[in-house]
Amino acid sequence: MTPISDHPVLLVTGGGRGIGAATARLAAQRGYAVAVNYAHNASAAEQLVADIRADGGQAIALQADIADEAQVLRLFAAVDIQLGPLQALVNNAGVVAPPARVEAMDLARLQRMFNINVIGCFLCAREAVRRMGTRQGERNFGAGYGRGGAIVNVSSAASRLGSPDQYVDYAAAKGAIDSMTLGLAKEVALDGIRVNAVRPGLIETDIHASGGLPDRVRDLSSSVPLQRGGSALEVAHAILWLLSAEASYTTAALLDVSGGR
């Protein structure tokens, strides 16, 4: 199949809902051809792609569980074939679990938390670097690759707050993403790749309901200096800035989008 895009290519993991969906939509409006990755909710991802196309943008939906290496390889190969050389990655896919103290967390919960939120992020970053790196991309994948690019990891304000009595495992996973962002940014700077992270605070998305606390943003908004939760679009604007040429001298940054919390 001949790639359909002559626009910069962006992959958004976990792109069917919340921050990922807002990022995909905004990126398409700004001229990216967007690959919207999803794990389970095909209908949401396909509707988002339909909406982007109806607005004149380019997008495709691609299923993959990023905690599975074989599926990650399949995902990136599909982007290669259907859109062309990758220039940007937003590592957004992530999960939470119901509130629990550490002494109540079982192995299955911890493995799921770190497999998706940390290992999956590493696997996707690895495949992006292999394609974008100016010292290896063209050698590995052919003409059009190896032109540099940008990666934005979606961390969380939880990485510095710790989330006691609720999500210490989630906070620890996002702490790993912060460290990975700093180290990888320094590792691939000479490959023409910038790596940054956004750390959203209390954002109005359905991830809270998936963790058993659908009213969490409302309940905690008084603890935010700005006295409200944020929107997925507000985070998406920060992500698109970090991807853009306007942030050309920004790498290894951890950008809080948290209302001051």
mmCIF file of C-alpha atoms in Angstrom:
data_model
loop_
_atom_site.group_PDB
_atom_site.id
_atom_site.type_symbol
_atom_site.label_atom_id
_atom_site.label_comp_id
_atom_site.label_asym_id
_atom_site.label_seq_id
_atom_site.Cartn_x
_atom_site.Cartn_y
_atom_site.Cartn_z
ATOM 1 C CA MET A 1 0.000 0.000 0.000
ATOM 2 C CA THR A 2 1.270 3.477 -0.871
ATOM 3 C CA PRO A 3 1.293 5.822 2.134
ATOM 4 C CA ILE A 4 -1.591 8.304 1.939
ATOM 5 C CA SER A 5 0.093 11.229 3.666
ATOM 6 C CA ASP A 6 2.394 14.023 2.590
ATOM 7 C CA HIS A 7 1.827 15.683 5.977
ATOM 8 C CA PRO A 8 3.950 15.186 9.109
ATOM 9 C CA VAL A 9 2.945 11.878 10.669
ATOM 10 C CA LEU A 10 1.940 11.650 14.331
ATOM 11 C CA LEU A 11 1.075 8.562 16.365
ATOM 12 C CA VAL A 12 -1.045 9.058 19.484
ATOM 13 C CA THR A 13 -1.285 6.000 21.721
ATOM 14 C CA GLY A 14 -4.499 5.666 23.669
ATOM 15 C CA GLY A 15 -5.874 8.182 21.208
ATOM 16 C CA GLY A 16 -9.528 7.265 21.192
ATOM 17 C CA ARG A 17 -10.580 9.177 24.292
ATOM 18 C CA GLY A 18 -9.670 11.902 26.753
ATOM 19 C CA ILE A 19 -6.359 13.701 26.336
ATOM 20 C CA GLY A 20 -5.366 11.425 23.459
ATOM 21 C CA ALA A 21 -8.485 12.204 21.460
ATOM 22 C CA ALA A 22 -8.177 15.943 22.083
ATOM 23 C CA THR A 23 -4.539 15.783 20.971
ATOM 24 C CA ALA A 24 -5.368 13.828 17.819
ATOM 25 C CA ARG A 25 -8.138 16.235 16.872
ATOM 26 C CA LEU A 26 -6.021 19.352 17.452
ATOM 27 C CA ALA A 27 -3.033 17.847 15.648
ATOM 28 C CA ALA A 28 -5.144 17.068 12.595
ATOM 29 C CA GLN A 29 -6.396 20.652 12.568
ATOM 30 C CA ARG A 30 -2.764 21.779 12.528
ATOM 31 C CA GLY A 31 -1.823 19.653 9.546
ATOM 32 C CA TYR A 32 -0.637 16.341 10.977
ATOM 33 C CA ALA A 33 -1.679 13.000 9.558
ATOM 34 C CA VAL A 34 -2.687 11.214 12.743
ATOM 35 C CA ALA A 35 -2.603 7.542 13.640
ATOM 36 C CA VAL A 36 -5.080 7.042 16.480
ATOM 37 C CA ASN A 37 -4.120 3.982 18.492
ATOM 38 C CA TYR A 38 -6.622 2.227 20.721
ATOM 39 C CA ALA A 39 -6.608 -0.989 22.735
ATOM 40 C CA HIS A 40 -10.284 -1.944 23.078
ATOM 41 C CA ASN A 41 -12.721 0.836 22.186
ATOM 42 C CA ALA A 42 -12.782 0.611 18.406
ATOM 43 C CA SER A 43 -16.016 2.573 18.058
ATOM 44 C CA ALA A 44 -14.624 5.642 19.848
ATOM 45 C CA ALA A 45 -11.418 5.643 17.789
ATOM 46 C CA GLU A 46 -13.247 5.108 14.511
ATOM 47 C CA GLN A 47 -15.728 7.886 15.292
ATOM 48 C CA LEU A 48 -12.852 10.247 16.075
ATOM 49 C CA VAL A 49 -11.182 9.367 12.779
ATOM 50 C CA ALA A 50 -14.475 9.911 10.936
ATOM 51 C CA ASP A 51 -14.851 13.331 12.577
ATOM 52 C CA ILE A 52 -11.285 14.327 11.651
ATOM 53 C CA ARG A 53 -11.803 13.277 8.053
ATOM 54 C CA ALA A 54 -15.131 15.113 7.885
ATOM 55 C CA ASP A 55 -13.260 18.259 8.900
ATOM 56 C CA GLY A 56 -10.757 17.748 6.087
ATOM 57 C CA GLY A 57 -7.985 16.112 8.124
ATOM 58 C CA GLN A 58 -6.090 12.861 7.692
ATOM 59 C CA ALA A 59 -6.373 10.093 10.263
ATOM 60 C CA ILE A 60 -6.453 6.340 10.662
ATOM 61 C CA ALA A 61 -7.402 4.126 13.615
ATOM 62 C CA LEU A 62 -5.046 1.308 14.610
ATOM 63 C CA GLN A 63 -5.674 -1.294 17.309
ATOM 64 C CA ALA A 64 -2.815 -2.439 19.537
ATOM 65 C CA ASP A 65 -2.229 -3.188 23.198
ATOM 66 C CA ILE A 66 1.022 -1.326 23.807
ATOM 67 C CA ALA A 67 1.955 -3.639 26.692
ATOM 68 C CA ASP A 68 2.443 -6.411 24.094
ATOM 69 C CA GLU A 69 5.676 -6.050 22.115
ATOM 70 C CA ALA A 70 4.371 -7.954 19.094
ATOM 71 C CA GLN A 71 1.374 -5.622 18.899
ATOM 72 C CA VAL A 72 3.621 -2.561 19.208
ATOM 73 C CA LEU A 73 5.710 -3.790 16.285
ATOM 74 C CA ARG A 74 2.531 -4.359 14.273
ATOM 75 C CA LEU A 75 1.285 -0.884 15.177
ATOM 76 C CA PHE A 76 4.407 0.913 13.993
ATOM 77 C CA ALA A 77 4.583 -1.189 10.839
ATOM 78 C CA ALA A 78 0.996 -0.188 10.054
ATOM 79 C CA VAL A 79 1.901 3.487 10.454
ATOM 80 C CA ASP A 80 4.852 2.964 8.095
ATOM 81 C CA ILE A 81 2.659 1.368 5.462
ATOM 82 C CA GLN A 82 -0.444 3.510 5.699
ATOM 83 C CA LEU A 83 0.938 6.975 6.487
ATOM 84 C CA GLY A 84 4.698 6.919 5.957
ATOM 85 C CA PRO A 85 7.713 8.005 8.035
ATOM 86 C CA LEU A 86 6.867 8.898 11.621
ATOM 87 C CA GLN A 87 7.874 12.348 12.825
ATOM 88 C CA ALA A 88 6.056 12.633 16.149
ATOM 89 C CA LEU A 89 4.866 10.359 18.945
ATOM 90 C CA VAL A 90 2.573 11.116 21.858
ATOM 91 C CA ASN A 91 2.926 8.386 24.473
ATOM 92 C CA ASN A 92 -0.505 8.851 26.016
ATOM 93 C CA ALA A 93 -1.916 5.364 26.671
ATOM 94 C CA GLY A 94 -2.294 4.647 30.360
ATOM 95 C CA VAL A 95 -4.484 3.103 33.029
ATOM 96 C CA VAL A 96 -5.439 3.619 36.645
ATOM 97 C CA ALA A 97 -7.001 1.191 39.100
ATOM 98 C CA PRO A 98 -9.514 1.573 41.937
ATOM 99 C CA PRO A 99 -8.186 3.452 44.970
ATOM 100 C CA ALA A 100 -6.144 1.262 47.308
ATOM 101 C CA ARG A 101 -3.358 1.477 49.833
ATOM 102 C CA VAL A 102 -0.097 -0.209 48.910
ATOM 103 C CA GLU A 103 -0.616 -3.075 51.372
ATOM 104 C CA ALA A 104 -3.786 -4.024 49.480
ATOM 105 C CA MET A 105 -2.265 -4.094 45.991
ATOM 106 C CA ASP A 106 -1.840 -7.516 44.421
ATOM 107 C CA LEU A 107 0.724 -8.568 41.829
ATOM 108 C CA ALA A 108 -1.758 -8.573 38.945
ATOM 109 C CA ARG A 109 -2.648 -4.929 39.569
ATOM 110 C CA LEU A 110 0.997 -3.871 39.758
ATOM 111 C CA GLN A 111 1.969 -5.791 36.630
ATOM 112 C CA ARG A 112 -0.884 -4.241 34.637
ATOM 113 C CA MET A 113 -0.030 -0.774 35.923
ATOM 114 C CA PHE A 114 3.652 -0.954 34.981
ATOM 115 C CA ASN A 115 3.232 -3.029 31.808
ATOM 116 C CA ILE A 116 0.966 -0.431 30.212
ATOM 117 C CA ASN A 117 2.114 2.813 31.800
ATOM 118 C CA VAL A 118 5.867 2.193 31.717
ATOM 119 C CA ILE A 119 6.911 -0.747 29.541
ATOM 120 C CA GLY A 120 4.453 0.180 26.802
ATOM 121 C CA CYS A 121 5.794 3.721 26.784
ATOM 122 C CA PHE A 122 9.361 2.429 26.477
ATOM 123 C CA LEU A 123 8.464 0.101 23.615
ATOM 124 C CA CYS A 124 6.753 2.853 21.657
ATOM 125 C CA ALA A 125 9.592 5.295 22.277
ATOM 126 C CA ARG A 126 12.077 2.668 21.128
ATOM 127 C CA GLU A 127 10.275 2.135 17.829
ATOM 128 C CA ALA A 128 9.908 5.884 17.290
ATOM 129 C CA VAL A 129 13.618 6.496 17.888
ATOM 130 C CA ARG A 130 14.555 3.713 15.480
ATOM 131 C CA ARG A 131 12.595 5.519 12.761
ATOM 132 C CA MET A 132 13.287 9.177 13.566
ATOM 133 C CA GLY A 133 16.976 9.098 14.502
ATOM 134 C CA THR A 134 19.177 10.977 12.066
ATOM 135 C CA ARG A 135 21.993 8.488 12.652
ATOM 136 C CA GLN A 136 19.952 5.362 12.053
ATOM 137 C CA GLY A 137 16.453 5.979 10.702
ATOM 138 C CA GLU A 138 17.201 5.909 6.985
ATOM 139 C CA ARG A 139 19.556 2.967 7.414
ATOM 140 C CA ASN A 140 16.908 1.021 9.313
ATOM 141 C CA PHE A 141 13.800 1.904 7.299
ATOM 142 C CA GLY A 142 14.787 3.576 4.027
ATOM 143 C CA ALA A 143 14.273 6.896 2.321
ATOM 144 C CA GLY A 144 12.176 9.418 4.194
ATOM 145 C CA TYR A 145 13.164 8.161 7.621
ATOM 146 C CA GLY A 146 15.877 9.552 9.873
ATOM 147 C CA ARG A 147 14.820 13.188 9.766
ATOM 148 C CA GLY A 148 14.505 13.677 13.499
ATOM 149 C CA GLY A 149 11.287 14.319 15.348
ATOM 150 C CA ALA A 150 9.639 14.845 18.695
ATOM 151 C CA ILE A 151 8.238 12.631 21.437
ATOM 152 C CA VAL A 152 5.881 13.827 24.159
ATOM 153 C CA ASN A 153 5.217 11.500 27.070
ATOM 154 C CA VAL A 154 2.026 12.012 29.062
ATOM 155 C CA SER A 155 3.062 11.774 32.689
ATOM 156 C CA SER A 156 1.038 13.118 35.626
ATOM 157 C CA ALA A 157 1.255 15.544 38.503
ATOM 158 C CA ALA A 158 0.843 12.370 40.566
ATOM 159 C CA SER A 159 4.531 11.660 39.921
ATOM 160 C CA ARG A 160 5.463 14.461 42.329
ATOM 161 C CA LEU A 161 2.397 14.260 44.632
ATOM 162 C CA GLY A 162 2.559 10.515 45.279
ATOM 163 C CA SER A 163 -1.220 9.950 45.406
ATOM 164 C CA PRO A 164 -1.262 8.419 48.912
ATOM 165 C CA ASP A 165 -4.245 6.258 49.879
ATOM 166 C CA GLN A 166 -5.353 6.109 46.256
ATOM 167 C CA TYR A 167 -2.855 5.475 43.445
ATOM 168 C CA VAL A 168 0.707 5.172 44.726
ATOM 169 C CA ASP A 169 1.340 2.583 42.011
ATOM 170 C CA TYR A 170 0.084 4.947 39.299
ATOM 171 C CA ALA A 171 2.181 7.787 40.739
ATOM 172 C CA ALA A 172 5.255 5.544 40.786
ATOM 173 C CA ALA A 173 4.664 4.517 37.177
ATOM 174 C CA LYS A 174 4.448 8.156 36.132
ATOM 175 C CA GLY A 175 7.596 8.881 38.138
ATOM 176 C CA ALA A 176 9.306 6.318 35.936
ATOM 177 C CA ILE A 177 8.037 8.177 32.878
ATOM 178 C CA ASP A 178 9.552 11.408 34.187
ATOM 179 C CA SER A 179 12.937 9.707 34.577
ATOM 180 C CA MET A 180 12.656 8.046 31.192
ATOM 181 C CA THR A 181 11.847 11.419 29.592
ATOM 182 C CA LEU A 182 14.938 13.060 31.069
ATOM 183 C CA GLY A 183 17.297 10.225 30.186
ATOM 184 C CA LEU A 184 15.975 9.562 26.706
ATOM 185 C CA ALA A 185 16.009 13.260 25.817
ATOM 186 C CA LYS A 186 19.724 13.431 26.567
ATOM 187 C CA GLU A 187 20.394 10.131 24.827
ATOM 188 C CA VAL A 188 18.811 11.059 21.494
ATOM 189 C CA ALA A 189 19.489 14.808 21.292
ATOM 190 C CA LEU A 190 22.229 14.245 18.699
ATOM 191 C CA ASP A 191 19.795 12.106 16.699
ATOM 192 C CA GLY A 192 17.599 15.151 16.097
ATOM 193 C CA ILE A 193 14.890 13.971 18.478
ATOM 194 C CA ARG A 194 13.409 16.101 21.233
ATOM 195 C CA VAL A 195 11.736 14.317 24.173
ATOM 196 C CA ASN A 196 9.508 16.089 26.682
ATOM 197 C CA ALA A 197 6.638 15.272 29.012
ATOM 198 C CA VAL A 198 3.458 16.955 30.117
ATOM 199 C CA ARG A 199 2.245 16.351 33.659
ATOM 200 C CA PRO A 200 -1.513 16.911 33.759
ATOM 201 C CA GLY A 201 -3.224 17.494 37.072
ATOM 202 C CA LEU A 202 -6.944 17.064 37.677
ATOM 203 C CA ILE A 203 -8.346 16.842 34.160
ATOM 204 C CA GLU A 204 -11.966 16.194 33.203
ATOM 205 C CA THR A 205 -11.713 12.820 31.443
ATOM 206 C CA ASP A 206 -13.273 9.412 31.963
ATOM 207 C CA ILE A 207 -10.060 7.906 33.349
ATOM 208 C CA HIS A 208 -11.329 8.819 36.824
ATOM 209 C CA ALA A 209 -14.468 6.746 36.343
ATOM 210 C CA SER A 210 -12.358 3.823 35.149
ATOM 211 C CA GLY A 211 -10.555 4.010 38.486
ATOM 212 C CA GLY A 212 -13.800 4.069 40.446
ATOM 213 C CA LEU A 213 -13.866 7.826 41.224
ATOM 214 C CA PRO A 214 -16.081 9.519 38.624
ATOM 215 C CA ASP A 215 -16.426 12.687 40.737
ATOM 216 C CA ARG A 216 -12.739 12.982 41.625
ATOM 217 C CA VAL A 217 -12.123 16.235 39.754
ATOM 218 C CA ARG A 218 -15.137 17.929 41.317
ATOM 219 C CA ASP A 219 -14.289 16.639 44.776
ATOM 220 C CA LEU A 220 -10.684 17.874 44.654
ATOM 221 C CA SER A 221 -11.064 21.081 42.648
ATOM 222 C CA SER A 222 -10.884 23.200 45.806
ATOM 223 C CA SER A 223 -7.301 21.979 46.289
ATOM 224 C CA VAL A 224 -6.274 23.512 42.951
ATOM 225 C CA PRO A 225 -5.079 27.136 43.090
ATOM 226 C CA LEU A 226 -7.140 27.892 39.975
ATOM 227 C CA GLN A 227 -10.150 26.293 41.735
ATOM 228 C CA ARG A 228 -11.167 24.034 38.853
ATOM 229 C CA GLY A 229 -10.269 20.982 36.909
ATOM 230 C CA GLY A 230 -8.627 21.294 33.534
ATOM 231 C CA SER A 231 -9.844 20.162 30.139
ATOM 232 C CA ALA A 232 -8.307 17.606 27.815
ATOM 233 C CA LEU A 233 -7.987 20.347 25.210
ATOM 234 C CA GLU A 234 -5.877 22.480 27.551
ATOM 235 C CA VAL A 235 -3.430 19.580 27.876
ATOM 236 C CA ALA A 236 -3.539 18.992 24.121
ATOM 237 C CA HIS A 237 -2.454 22.582 23.478
ATOM 238 C CA ALA A 238 0.610 22.024 25.664
ATOM 239 C CA ILE A 239 1.416 18.782 23.849
ATOM 240 C CA LEU A 240 1.129 20.381 20.413
ATOM 241 C CA TRP A 241 3.412 23.207 21.494
ATOM 242 C CA LEU A 242 6.052 20.708 22.616
ATOM 243 C CA LEU A 243 5.779 18.898 19.275
ATOM 244 C CA SER A 244 6.045 22.114 17.279
ATOM 245 C CA ALA A 245 8.992 24.101 15.953
ATOM 246 C CA GLU A 246 8.091 26.786 18.508
ATOM 247 C CA ALA A 247 9.612 24.425 21.102
ATOM 248 C CA SER A 248 12.752 23.775 19.046
ATOM 249 C CA TYR A 249 15.060 24.522 21.998
ATOM 250 C CA THR A 250 12.975 22.576 24.512
ATOM 251 C CA THR A 251 13.945 19.032 25.395
ATOM 252 C CA ALA A 252 14.076 17.081 28.673
ATOM 253 C CA ALA A 253 11.299 19.322 30.005
ATOM 254 C CA LEU A 254 8.562 18.227 32.396
ATOM 255 C CA LEU A 255 5.699 20.652 31.775
ATOM 256 C CA ASP A 256 3.046 20.793 34.492
ATOM 257 C CA VAL A 257 -0.501 21.452 33.279
ATOM 258 C CA SER A 258 -2.105 21.293 36.668
ATOM 259 C CA GLY A 259 -3.680 24.602 37.607
ATOM 260 C CA GLY A 260 -0.895 25.187 40.099
ATOM 261 C CA ARG A 261 -1.562 22.056 42.145
#
